[in-house]
Amino acid sequence: MAVHEKVKELDSVVIRFSGDSGDGMQLVGNIFSNLSATLGNEISTFPDYPAEMRAPQGTLGGVSGFQVQIGAKNVYTPGDKADVLIAMNPAALKANAKSLKPHSVVIIDEDSFTDKDLKKADFKTENPFEELGLTQIQVVPTPITNLVKLSLEGLGVEGKAALRSKNMFALGLVCWLFNRSIESVTPFLEAKFAKKPAVLQANLKVLNDGFNYGANTHASISTYHVEVAEEQEKGIFTDVNGNNATAYGLVAAAEKAGLELFLGSYPITPATDILHELSKRKELGVKTVQCEDEIAAICTAIGASFAGDLAVTTTSGPGLALKGEAIGLAVMAELPLVIIDVQRGGPSTGLPTKTEQADLMQALYGRNGESPAVVVAAKTPTDCFDMAFYASKIALEHMTPVILLTDGFIANGSSAWKIPNLDDYPAINPPYVSADMAEGWKPYKRNEETMVRYWAKPGIPGFEHRVGGLEKDYDTSVISTDPANHQKMTNARQAKIDNIANFIPALEVEGNPEADVLVVGWGGTYGHLHTAVEKMNESGKKVALAHFQYINPLPANTAEVLKKYKKIVVCEINMGQLAGHLRMKVPGIQLEQFNKVQGQPFMVSELVDCFTKLIEE
Amino acid sequence: MENKQYTAGDFKSAAKVTWCPGCGDFAILSSLQKAMAELKLTPENTAVISGIGCSSRLPYFMATYGFHTIHGRGSAIATGVKVANPDLSVWQITGDGDCLAIGGNHFIHAVRRNVDLNIILMNNKIYGLTKGQYSPTTERGYVTKTSPYGTIEDPFVPAELTMGARGNFFARSIDVDLSTTFDCMIEAAKHKGASVVEVLQNCVIFTDGVHDYYSDKETRPDRTILLKHGEKMIFGANRDKGLVLDGLKLKVVTIGENGITQEDILTHDATEADNALHYKLALMHNEGLPLAIGVIRNVEAPVYDQEVKAQIAEVQANKPQRKLRDFLLSGETWEVK
């Protein structure tokens, strides 16, 4: 063991917990992240699940990872590469070899690095580090399995039950490494295992032993001290991932609008957690129906909307494809509806557990006929709350389906979140019919200024009406096939959506407004683009960022912003869908593209390289 | 308004009915409007939901709240309406194509969940609106535009599908038999849960006469049996025929012959939870057996939309948070002061 122990002072650090899907890496990753947040760090996390249900133990297919970046401030991404890796087996080491910084610290459970384990992970030699070309890293071999067994001997926990606490040993070791006291972890475990006192006791014991092992053996050459921000925003915080934030945003909108929330959904990765969370929230009055398929999911929501609820359906790309016809019905019947697409790698089944932004065109245009719908996107895990709220507000106030695009990266990623006070959010006022309108009222009668029709919920006498998918007469609301009327109604539906540009925020430019290059992005890539642009400016290169959250309609100042810059690069986790849309909507602009379709988020470093090259060109 | 007694006419909208002259749907529409008045429903608390097809135009002809939706999705949309507002009387109007082909999945699941919907299934054994293609209820061998040499598929029997989906209410009628259609609709509405009423309906254009074997006024008494709960299964122009069980099969017997008396005839119990006999009755079809009409099955079971409400109430009784912020504050949090 090393003789000199020193404390490294860092602004930020990236830690990756990795092991078999049964090793509990997500749990300890979460606990460590939350713990760091309570101590004043900013956090951004990225869980990386395997696609297989239960791949054979010790194989590459079963590796489950959890990455977190903690730092003093401006932590917008989980980080490109890890400073510290905890690898519970050879497969975990192999899966993460490319995500390590050259001098990173790698803690391994040496008890699970036997020849047999190496073989399971397809290593050809006895030295996995050399085989992977990891020559500069600092390995901290720790006999975690045996130490955990020893630790629990006195408690009568043996065999497999004991091995379930291996993750706690790793957590204890990491706590020591980052100067976190055991006392600060204890409340998290107490909350997690409140109903299982025996498990709690065992885990606390192992956690403590893991910490002491680090302290006693000086397992690593250095420990870390991560700066905390001097001025933290005050308030009560919690840790939230994008899917839960989405769920809460919907609840908030229902509360604000005084409506009941209805969710019709069908399980699909990576959107299912929204259904999970809302199914639990019955105390808040949420109604959830797990439907027989994606089509039924949106159709129950459309029925609930017709009947007067704030109606929502949640899905991912393949599900959005199935919902297309029904979205058209909501467009035609002019009913409020929120459709959430947590994008994943496609096409077809694609990469269910990986992230992508390739559903934009589908959201914008994936329906028959002239079928305009509102499309918005969330940019970070916590922004999912706001965008779910505003998607609902637009749907309800403008009587239209709104598609909210998130993605697997921000849906599963989490960060600290100040619990919102709904008094700070605007009112939601749907265009309800009023009693004085009864005389001569028609269902497709519009507010001529906003082109929005009025909402008469069943149950109100005097407003009985029929809506449906067939074209209706502009004035009488009865079925019409008149050519001129179809044009008029098509124009009216389009004008209604276009008019929403007057109700959404302008496109903002951050970074250096006098930039040589304007970076354009949308949705879940914000953290990486923001960080990359910041790095560029810190190094004296003038770069700005315009990040879209509202895509249809585009913010009113879009053309004005884009035309100010000579060089524009649109960065997307797809082959150029926003770029294509912008070219159509803002004629005469020249756009460069940076695209990547690997099921993974951008890396800040690759963005910096791209922007640097563009400036030098 | 509250105490107003509505008439069938109050459920008629101003819209011109667009079905072909002589279409069986007219009789069904009229029975429905009469049934709604009889049930003392109010137009504002009634929602009529449909999919696509000739039958699915019906909501436009009603003065209630109505939603003409997309092909096959009526059951799913009606489910959403009912769960959102269980106080509404929700009627789904559908046809054999809409309900059993493209909408088959939604139909069986609405039935299985036992959503309190009154599903009126107009079965003319053909696709009328798209001009004459065979449907999932078209008999094997039937010649249509898409089966010029006859179909090579066996049809669904809607009752069998309903009960196979754990349905608790099934009734059958024939469009020309207005009083049975009316009675079935009344019973369907009174039943809590998914109620399926199949009405054999004549398409004058594409399948004219397809139900004549049973619907013909002359021969109807001998070829159909009107089942009534608690009553003997007796039929025939002379009321002298009855149904008995012969082993596991139903058999027609004549009262007064071979020592058969009224006592030997089966008594209809629509409320029997075991659906074995209901299946047999519903499947009677030629081979000397009469077609069963009336309410074949009418069993009480937990109702989905009520269960949704009850579960929320149950959870709320144990958890005090009603506002999002209170809920969030009750979880794992930390404070920065």
PDB file of N, CA, C and O in Angstrom, chain A residues 37-38 233-235 237-238 255 281-283 287 290 292-293 295 299-300 303 309 419-420 457 459-460 463-469 472, chain B residues 44 59-60 62-68 73 76-77 80-81 84 105-106 109 113 304 311 316 321 323-325 327 332-334 336:
ATOM      1  N   ALA A  37     -25.190  15.714  -3.017  1.00  0.00           N
ATOM      2  CA  ALA A  37     -26.058  16.878  -3.199  1.00  0.00           C
ATOM      3  C   ALA A  37     -26.395  17.514  -1.860  1.00  0.00           C
ATOM      4  O   ALA A  37     -26.392  18.736  -1.720  1.00  0.00           O
ATOM      5  N   THR A  38     -26.650  16.672  -0.864  1.00  0.00           N
ATOM      6  CA  THR A  38     -26.989  17.242   0.454  1.00  0.00           C
ATOM      7  C   THR A  38     -25.792  17.973   1.044  1.00  0.00           C
ATOM      8  O   THR A  38     -25.950  18.906   1.816  1.00  0.00           O
ATOM      9  N   GLU A 233     -28.185  27.898  -3.784  1.00  0.00           N
ATOM     10  CA  GLU A 233     -29.571  28.342  -3.792  1.00  0.00           C
ATOM     11  C   GLU A 233     -30.261  27.761  -2.568  1.00  0.00           C
ATOM     12  O   GLU A 233     -30.081  26.595  -2.234  1.00  0.00           O
ATOM     13  N   LYS A 234     -31.040  28.598  -1.907  1.00  0.00           N
ATOM     14  CA  LYS A 234     -31.689  28.125  -0.691  1.00  0.00           C
ATOM     15  C   LYS A 234     -33.025  27.467  -1.017  1.00  0.00           C
ATOM     16  O   LYS A 234     -33.657  27.795  -2.012  1.00  0.00           O
ATOM     17  N   GLY A 235     -33.403  26.540  -0.166  1.00  0.00           N
ATOM     18  CA  GLY A 235     -34.688  25.886  -0.376  1.00  0.00           C
ATOM     19  C   GLY A 235     -34.619  24.425  -0.006  1.00  0.00           C
ATOM     20  O   GLY A 235     -33.581  23.943   0.459  1.00  0.00           O
ATOM     21  N   PHE A 237     -34.649  20.654  -1.211  1.00  0.00           N
ATOM     22  CA  PHE A 237     -34.273  19.949  -2.439  1.00  0.00           C
ATOM     23  C   PHE A 237     -34.594  18.464  -2.347  1.00  0.00           C
ATOM     24  O   PHE A 237     -34.674  17.898  -1.253  1.00  0.00           O
ATOM     25  N   THR A 238     -34.729  17.874  -3.512  1.00  0.00           N
ATOM     26  CA  THR A 238     -34.787  16.415  -3.583  1.00  0.00           C
ATOM     27  C   THR A 238     -34.043  16.017  -4.863  1.00  0.00           C
ATOM     28  O   THR A 238     -33.671  16.879  -5.654  1.00  0.00           O
ATOM     29  N   GLU A 255     -53.219  20.158 -11.065  1.00  0.00           N
ATOM     30  CA  GLU A 255     -53.530  20.884  -9.832  1.00  0.00           C
ATOM     31  C   GLU A 255     -53.804  22.358 -10.144  1.00  0.00           C
ATOM     32  O   GLU A 255     -54.756  22.954  -9.655  1.00  0.00           O
ATOM     33  N   ARG A 281     -49.489   7.551  -7.454  1.00  0.00           N
ATOM     34  CA  ARG A 281     -49.907   8.838  -6.896  1.00  0.00           C
ATOM     35  C   ARG A 281     -51.416   8.969  -6.771  1.00  0.00           C
ATOM     36  O   ARG A 281     -52.014   9.969  -7.139  1.00  0.00           O
ATOM     37  N   LYS A 282     -52.042   7.942  -6.230  1.00  0.00           N
ATOM     38  CA  LYS A 282     -53.489   7.986  -6.079  1.00  0.00           C
ATOM     39  C   LYS A 282     -53.909   8.974  -5.003  1.00  0.00           C
ATOM     40  O   LYS A 282     -55.011   9.511  -5.041  1.00  0.00           O
ATOM     41  N   GLU A 283     -53.026   9.230  -4.023  1.00  0.00           N
ATOM     42  CA  GLU A 283     -53.400  10.208  -3.003  1.00  0.00           C
ATOM     43  C   GLU A 283     -53.601  11.582  -3.630  1.00  0.00           C
ATOM     44  O   GLU A 283     -54.324  12.416  -3.119  1.00  0.00           O
ATOM     45  N   LYS A 287     -55.627   9.256 -12.043  1.00  0.00           N
ATOM     46  CA  LYS A 287     -56.236   8.041 -12.598  1.00  0.00           C
ATOM     47  C   LYS A 287     -55.312   7.477 -13.674  1.00  0.00           C
ATOM     48  O   LYS A 287     -54.932   8.196 -14.589  1.00  0.00           O
ATOM     49  N   GLN A 290     -53.658   1.136 -17.366  1.00  0.00           N
ATOM     50  CA  GLN A 290     -52.667   0.417 -18.165  1.00  0.00           C
ATOM     51  C   GLN A 290     -53.418  -0.335 -19.246  1.00  0.00           C
ATOM     52  O   GLN A 290     -54.173  -1.263 -18.969  1.00  0.00           O
ATOM     53  N   GLU A 292     -54.336  -2.156 -23.156  1.00  0.00           N
ATOM     54  CA  GLU A 292     -53.966  -3.385 -23.864  1.00  0.00           C
ATOM     55  C   GLU A 292     -52.931  -3.120 -24.946  1.00  0.00           C
ATOM     56  O   GLU A 292     -52.258  -4.036 -25.393  1.00  0.00           O
ATOM     57  N   ASP A 293     -52.816  -1.886 -25.394  1.00  0.00           N
ATOM     58  CA  ASP A 293     -51.790  -1.572 -26.390  1.00  0.00           C
ATOM     59  C   ASP A 293     -51.615  -0.053 -26.477  1.00  0.00           C
ATOM     60  O   ASP A 293     -52.316   0.706 -25.798  1.00  0.00           O
ATOM     61  N   ILE A 295     -52.267   1.948 -28.872  1.00  0.00           N
ATOM     62  CA  ILE A 295     -53.387   2.655 -29.494  1.00  0.00           C
ATOM     63  C   ILE A 295     -54.479   2.895 -28.451  1.00  0.00           C
ATOM     64  O   ILE A 295     -55.027   3.995 -28.338  1.00  0.00           O
ATOM     65  N   CYS A 299     -56.096   6.322 -27.002  1.00  0.00           N
ATOM     66  CA  CYS A 299     -57.538   6.470 -27.199  1.00  0.00           C
ATOM     67  C   CYS A 299     -58.285   6.646 -25.878  1.00  0.00           C
ATOM     68  O   CYS A 299     -59.222   7.435 -25.797  1.00  0.00           O
ATOM     69  N   THR A 300     -57.868   5.940 -24.837  1.00  0.00           N
ATOM     70  CA  THR A 300     -58.513   6.183 -23.543  1.00  0.00           C
ATOM     71  C   THR A 300     -58.256   7.625 -23.118  1.00  0.00           C
ATOM     72  O   THR A 300     -59.129   8.291 -22.569  1.00  0.00           O
ATOM     73  N   GLY A 303     -60.565   9.874 -24.962  1.00  0.00           N
ATOM     74  CA  GLY A 303     -61.893   9.782 -24.356  1.00  0.00           C
ATOM     75  C   GLY A 303     -61.966  10.579 -23.068  1.00  0.00           C
ATOM     76  O   GLY A 303     -62.931  11.309 -22.812  1.00  0.00           O
ATOM     77  N   ASP A 309     -61.047  15.628 -18.523  1.00  0.00           N
ATOM     78  CA  ASP A 309     -59.832  15.511 -17.703  1.00  0.00           C
ATOM     79  C   ASP A 309     -58.638  16.139 -18.422  1.00  0.00           C
ATOM     80  O   ASP A 309     -58.666  16.336 -19.638  1.00  0.00           O
ATOM     81  N   ILE A 419     -37.617  21.783  -4.731  1.00  0.00           N
ATOM     82  CA  ILE A 419     -39.044  21.445  -4.801  1.00  0.00           C
ATOM     83  C   ILE A 419     -39.826  22.708  -5.135  1.00  0.00           C
ATOM     84  O   ILE A 419     -39.735  23.717  -4.438  1.00  0.00           O
ATOM     85  N   PRO A 420     -40.570  22.664  -6.231  1.00  0.00           N
ATOM     86  CA  PRO A 420     -41.203  23.893  -6.708  1.00  0.00           C
ATOM     87  C   PRO A 420     -42.402  24.303  -5.861  1.00  0.00           C
ATOM     88  O   PRO A 420     -43.051  23.459  -5.232  1.00  0.00           O
ATOM     89  N   LYS A 457     -67.666  20.400 -21.563  1.00  0.00           N
ATOM     90  CA  LYS A 457     -67.531  19.035 -21.039  1.00  0.00           C
ATOM     91  C   LYS A 457     -68.903  18.390 -20.918  1.00  0.00           C
ATOM     92  O   LYS A 457     -69.843  19.034 -20.479  1.00  0.00           O
ATOM     93  N   GLY A 459     -72.060  16.744 -19.478  1.00  0.00           N
ATOM     94  CA  GLY A 459     -72.624  16.991 -18.162  1.00  0.00           C
ATOM     95  C   GLY A 459     -73.237  18.379 -18.081  1.00  0.00           C
ATOM     96  O   GLY A 459     -74.067  18.650 -17.219  1.00  0.00           O
ATOM     97  N   ILE A 460     -72.834  19.270 -19.019  1.00  0.00           N
ATOM     98  CA  ILE A 460     -73.392  20.624 -18.994  1.00  0.00           C
ATOM     99  C   ILE A 460     -74.622  20.662 -19.904  1.00  0.00           C
ATOM    100  O   ILE A 460     -74.517  20.408 -21.101  1.00  0.00           O
ATOM    101  N   PHE A 463     -75.256  22.299 -23.936  1.00  0.00           N
ATOM    102  CA  PHE A 463     -74.055  22.273 -24.784  1.00  0.00           C
ATOM    103  C   PHE A 463     -73.788  20.895 -25.397  1.00  0.00           C
ATOM    104  O   PHE A 463     -72.677  20.599 -25.819  1.00  0.00           O
ATOM    105  N   GLU A 464     -74.831  20.048 -25.416  1.00  0.00           N
ATOM    106  CA  GLU A 464     -74.664  18.730 -26.016  1.00  0.00           C
ATOM    107  C   GLU A 464     -74.179  18.939 -27.458  1.00  0.00           C
ATOM    108  O   GLU A 464     -74.707  19.779 -28.181  1.00  0.00           O
ATOM    109  N   HIS A 465     -73.170  18.198 -27.848  1.00  0.00           N
ATOM    110  CA  HIS A 465     -72.622  18.394 -29.184  1.00  0.00           C
ATOM    111  C   HIS A 465     -71.920  17.120 -29.641  1.00  0.00           C
ATOM    112  O   HIS A 465     -71.630  16.237 -28.837  1.00  0.00           O
ATOM    113  N   ARG A 466     -71.649  17.049 -30.920  1.00  0.00           N
ATOM    114  CA  ARG A 466     -70.954  15.918 -31.498  1.00  0.00           C
ATOM    115  C   ARG A 466     -69.676  16.403 -32.162  1.00  0.00           C
ATOM    116  O   ARG A 466     -69.705  17.376 -32.929  1.00  0.00           O
ATOM    117  N   VAL A 467     -68.560  15.741 -31.845  1.00  0.00           N
ATOM    118  CA  VAL A 467     -67.311  16.003 -32.560  1.00  0.00           C
ATOM    119  C   VAL A 467     -66.839  14.678 -33.161  1.00  0.00           C
ATOM    120  O   VAL A 467     -67.402  13.622 -32.869  1.00  0.00           O
ATOM    121  N   GLY A 468     -65.825  14.745 -33.981  1.00  0.00           N
ATOM    122  CA  GLY A 468     -65.344  13.507 -34.570  1.00  0.00           C
ATOM    123  C   GLY A 468     -64.270  13.752 -35.603  1.00  0.00           C
ATOM    124  O   GLY A 468     -63.838  14.883 -35.817  1.00  0.00           O
ATOM    125  N   GLY A 469     -63.826  12.663 -36.215  1.00  0.00           N
ATOM    126  CA  GLY A 469     -62.707  12.742 -37.146  1.00  0.00           C
ATOM    127  C   GLY A 469     -63.063  13.276 -38.525  1.00  0.00           C
ATOM    128  O   GLY A 469     -62.175  13.610 -39.306  1.00  0.00           O
ATOM    129  N   LYS A 472     -65.605  19.141 -40.527  1.00  0.00           N
ATOM    130  CA  LYS A 472     -66.845  19.818 -40.161  1.00  0.00           C
ATOM    131  C   LYS A 472     -66.913  21.202 -40.817  1.00  0.00           C
ATOM    132  O   LYS A 472     -65.887  21.787 -41.167  1.00  0.00           O
TER     133      LYS A 472
ATOM    134  N   GLU B  44     -77.657  15.647 -21.449  1.00  0.00           N
ATOM    135  CA  GLU B  44     -76.364  16.218 -21.047  1.00  0.00           C
ATOM    136  C   GLU B  44     -75.494  15.219 -20.288  1.00  0.00           C
ATOM    137  O   GLU B  44     -74.286  15.398 -20.206  1.00  0.00           O
ATOM    138  N   PRO B  59     -73.926   8.551 -33.516  1.00  0.00           N
ATOM    139  CA  PRO B  59     -73.862   9.663 -32.557  1.00  0.00           C
ATOM    140  C   PRO B  59     -74.347  10.993 -33.140  1.00  0.00           C
ATOM    141  O   PRO B  59     -74.918  11.818 -32.416  1.00  0.00           O
ATOM    142  N   TYR B  60     -74.120  11.199 -34.449  1.00  0.00           N
ATOM    143  CA  TYR B  60     -74.539  12.473 -35.046  1.00  0.00           C
ATOM    144  C   TYR B  60     -76.055  12.648 -35.013  1.00  0.00           C
ATOM    145  O   TYR B  60     -76.554  13.754 -35.107  1.00  0.00           O
ATOM    146  N   MET B  62     -77.964  11.759 -32.561  1.00  0.00           N
ATOM    147  CA  MET B  62     -78.434  11.840 -31.182  1.00  0.00           C
ATOM    148  C   MET B  62     -78.237  13.264 -30.663  1.00  0.00           C
ATOM    149  O   MET B  62     -77.286  13.946 -31.033  1.00  0.00           O
ATOM    150  N   ALA B  63     -79.126  13.678 -29.766  1.00  0.00           N
ATOM    151  CA  ALA B  63     -79.021  15.020 -29.182  1.00  0.00           C
ATOM    152  C   ALA B  63     -78.220  14.993 -27.877  1.00  0.00           C
ATOM    153  O   ALA B  63     -78.295  15.907 -27.075  1.00  0.00           O
ATOM    154  N   THR B  64     -77.453  13.949 -27.683  1.00  0.00           N
ATOM    155  CA  THR B  64     -76.632  13.815 -26.481  1.00  0.00           C
ATOM    156  C   THR B  64     -75.222  14.340 -26.789  1.00  0.00           C
ATOM    157  O   THR B  64     -74.962  14.810 -27.891  1.00  0.00           O
ATOM    158  N   TYR B  65     -74.300  14.223 -25.830  1.00  0.00           N
ATOM    159  CA  TYR B  65     -72.886  14.407 -26.152  1.00  0.00           C
ATOM    160  C   TYR B  65     -72.461  13.213 -27.013  1.00  0.00           C
ATOM    161  O   TYR B  65     -72.888  12.074 -26.742  1.00  0.00           O
ATOM    162  N   GLY B  66     -71.676  13.466 -28.016  1.00  0.00           N
ATOM    163  CA  GLY B  66     -71.318  12.370 -28.916  1.00  0.00           C
ATOM    164  C   GLY B  66     -69.931  12.528 -29.501  1.00  0.00           C
ATOM    165  O   GLY B  66     -69.415  13.636 -29.635  1.00  0.00           O
ATOM    166  N   PHE B  67     -69.312  11.410 -29.824  1.00  0.00           N
ATOM    167  CA  PHE B  67     -67.948  11.431 -30.360  1.00  0.00           C
ATOM    168  C   PHE B  67     -67.831  10.312 -31.390  1.00  0.00           C
ATOM    169  O   PHE B  67     -67.941   9.136 -31.063  1.00  0.00           O
ATOM    170  N   HIS B  68     -67.663  10.736 -32.628  1.00  0.00           N
ATOM    171  CA  HIS B  68     -67.472   9.819 -33.753  1.00  0.00           C
ATOM    172  C   HIS B  68     -65.963   9.719 -33.950  1.00  0.00           C
ATOM    173  O   HIS B  68     -65.337  10.693 -34.337  1.00  0.00           O
ATOM    174  N   ARG B  73     -61.611   1.956 -32.526  1.00  0.00           N
ATOM    175  CA  ARG B  73     -61.129   2.431 -31.220  1.00  0.00           C
ATOM    176  C   ARG B  73     -62.237   2.874 -30.271  1.00  0.00           C
ATOM    177  O   ARG B  73     -61.958   3.443 -29.220  1.00  0.00           O
ATOM    178  N   ALA B  76     -61.980   1.737 -26.613  1.00  0.00           N
ATOM    179  CA  ALA B  76     -60.912   2.376 -25.837  1.00  0.00           C
ATOM    180  C   ALA B  76     -61.300   3.812 -25.499  1.00  0.00           C
ATOM    181  O   ALA B  76     -61.112   4.274 -24.367  1.00  0.00           O
ATOM    182  N   ILE B  77     -61.855   4.510 -26.460  1.00  0.00           N
ATOM    183  CA  ILE B  77     -62.238   5.908 -26.202  1.00  0.00           C
ATOM    184  C   ILE B  77     -63.375   5.969 -25.197  1.00  0.00           C
ATOM    185  O   ILE B  77     -63.358   6.767 -24.265  1.00  0.00           O
ATOM    186  N   GLY B  80     -62.092   5.582 -21.741  1.00  0.00           N
ATOM    187  CA  GLY B  80     -61.547   6.833 -21.206  1.00  0.00           C
ATOM    188  C   GLY B  80     -62.634   7.781 -20.745  1.00  0.00           C
ATOM    189  O   GLY B  80     -62.522   8.409 -19.687  1.00  0.00           O
ATOM    190  N   VAL B  81     -63.696   7.861 -21.519  1.00  0.00           N
ATOM    191  CA  VAL B  81     -64.822   8.747 -21.151  1.00  0.00           C
ATOM    192  C   VAL B  81     -65.401   8.304 -19.807  1.00  0.00           C
ATOM    193  O   VAL B  81     -65.606   9.113 -18.901  1.00  0.00           O
ATOM    194  N   ALA B  84     -63.025   8.809 -16.847  1.00  0.00           N
ATOM    195  CA  ALA B  84     -62.890  10.230 -16.518  1.00  0.00           C
ATOM    196  C   ALA B  84     -64.137  10.741 -15.817  1.00  0.00           C
ATOM    197  O   ALA B  84     -64.051  11.527 -14.875  1.00  0.00           O
ATOM    198  N   ASN B 105     -59.255  -6.138 -30.313  1.00  0.00           N
ATOM    199  CA  ASN B 105     -58.442  -6.105 -29.093  1.00  0.00           C
ATOM    200  C   ASN B 105     -59.054  -5.189 -28.034  1.00  0.00           C
ATOM    201  O   ASN B 105     -59.147  -5.547 -26.867  1.00  0.00           O
ATOM    202  N   HIS B 106     -59.483  -4.009 -28.472  1.00  0.00           N
ATOM    203  CA  HIS B 106     -60.054  -3.059 -27.503  1.00  0.00           C
ATOM    204  C   HIS B 106     -61.367  -3.589 -26.946  1.00  0.00           C
ATOM    205  O   HIS B 106     -61.671  -3.431 -25.773  1.00  0.00           O
ATOM    206  N   HIS B 109     -60.876  -6.322 -24.314  1.00  0.00           N
ATOM    207  CA  HIS B 109     -60.319  -5.806 -23.061  1.00  0.00           C
ATOM    208  C   HIS B 109     -61.302  -4.906 -22.314  1.00  0.00           C
ATOM    209  O   HIS B 109     -61.307  -4.897 -21.083  1.00  0.00           O
ATOM    210  N   ARG B 113     -62.257  -5.950 -18.639  1.00  0.00           N
ATOM    211  CA  ARG B 113     -62.135  -5.017 -17.502  1.00  0.00           C
ATOM    212  C   ARG B 113     -63.471  -4.746 -16.845  1.00  0.00           C
ATOM    213  O   ARG B 113     -63.533  -4.271 -15.734  1.00  0.00           O
ATOM    214  N   TYR B 304     -65.078  -1.717 -13.450  1.00  0.00           N
ATOM    215  CA  TYR B 304     -63.758  -1.094 -13.556  1.00  0.00           C
ATOM    216  C   TYR B 304     -63.729   0.371 -13.140  1.00  0.00           C
ATOM    217  O   TYR B 304     -62.929   0.778 -12.297  1.00  0.00           O
ATOM    218  N   GLN B 311     -60.302   2.770  -5.485  1.00  0.00           N
ATOM    219  CA  GLN B 311     -58.896   2.610  -5.109  1.00  0.00           C
ATOM    220  C   GLN B 311     -58.281   3.962  -4.737  1.00  0.00           C
ATOM    221  O   GLN B 311     -57.506   4.052  -3.791  1.00  0.00           O
ATOM    222  N   GLN B 316     -56.370   7.492  -0.518  1.00  0.00           N
ATOM    223  CA  GLN B 316     -56.492   8.817   0.098  1.00  0.00           C
ATOM    224  C   GLN B 316     -56.854   8.724   1.574  1.00  0.00           C
ATOM    225  O   GLN B 316     -56.493   9.587   2.365  1.00  0.00           O
ATOM    226  N   GLN B 321     -51.509  13.567   1.909  1.00  0.00           N
ATOM    227  CA  GLN B 321     -51.116  14.573   0.923  1.00  0.00           C
ATOM    228  C   GLN B 321     -52.122  14.684  -0.213  1.00  0.00           C
ATOM    229  O   GLN B 321     -52.504  13.681  -0.800  1.00  0.00           O
ATOM    230  N   LYS B 323     -51.756  17.748  -2.271  1.00  0.00           N
ATOM    231  CA  LYS B 323     -51.082  18.681  -3.182  1.00  0.00           C
ATOM    232  C   LYS B 323     -49.702  18.115  -3.516  1.00  0.00           C
ATOM    233  O   LYS B 323     -49.051  17.498  -2.668  1.00  0.00           O
ATOM    234  N   LEU B 324     -49.271  18.397  -4.732  1.00  0.00           N
ATOM    235  CA  LEU B 324     -47.984  17.876  -5.180  1.00  0.00           C
ATOM    236  C   LEU B 324     -46.860  18.261  -4.235  1.00  0.00           C
ATOM    237  O   LEU B 324     -46.031  17.431  -3.855  1.00  0.00           O
ATOM    238  N   ARG B 325     -46.831  19.529  -3.824  1.00  0.00           N
ATOM    239  CA  ARG B 325     -45.734  19.990  -2.982  1.00  0.00           C
ATOM    240  C   ARG B 325     -45.699  19.230  -1.653  1.00  0.00           C
ATOM    241  O   ARG B 325     -44.634  18.838  -1.173  1.00  0.00           O
ATOM    242  N   PHE B 327     -46.735  16.256  -1.142  1.00  0.00           N
ATOM    243  CA  PHE B 327     -46.219  14.916  -1.426  1.00  0.00           C
ATOM    244  C   PHE B 327     -44.698  14.943  -1.562  1.00  0.00           C
ATOM    245  O   PHE B 327     -43.991  14.122  -0.968  1.00  0.00           O
ATOM    246  N   GLU B 332     -37.763  11.971   0.361  1.00  0.00           N
ATOM    247  CA  GLU B 332     -36.383  12.231   0.770  1.00  0.00           C
ATOM    248  C   GLU B 332     -35.971  13.633   0.318  1.00  0.00           C
ATOM    249  O   GLU B 332     -35.888  13.889  -0.876  1.00  0.00           O
ATOM    250  N   THR B 333     -35.721  14.502   1.245  1.00  0.00           N
ATOM    251  CA  THR B 333     -35.372  15.881   0.885  1.00  0.00           C
ATOM    252  C   THR B 333     -34.206  16.365   1.741  1.00  0.00           C
ATOM    253  O   THR B 333     -33.848  15.732   2.736  1.00  0.00           O
ATOM    254  N   TRP B 334     -33.613  17.474   1.349  1.00  0.00           N
ATOM    255  CA  TRP B 334     -32.644  18.163   2.204  1.00  0.00           C
ATOM    256  C   TRP B 334     -32.822  19.659   2.029  1.00  0.00           C
ATOM    257  O   TRP B 334     -33.331  20.110   1.007  1.00  0.00           O
ATOM    258  N   VAL B 336     -31.288  23.522   2.051  1.00  0.00           N
ATOM    259  CA  VAL B 336     -30.133  24.429   2.007  1.00  0.00           C
ATOM    260  C   VAL B 336     -30.591  25.735   2.621  1.00  0.00           C
ATOM    261  O   VAL B 336     -31.521  26.366   2.134  1.00  0.00           O
TER     262      VAL B 336
END
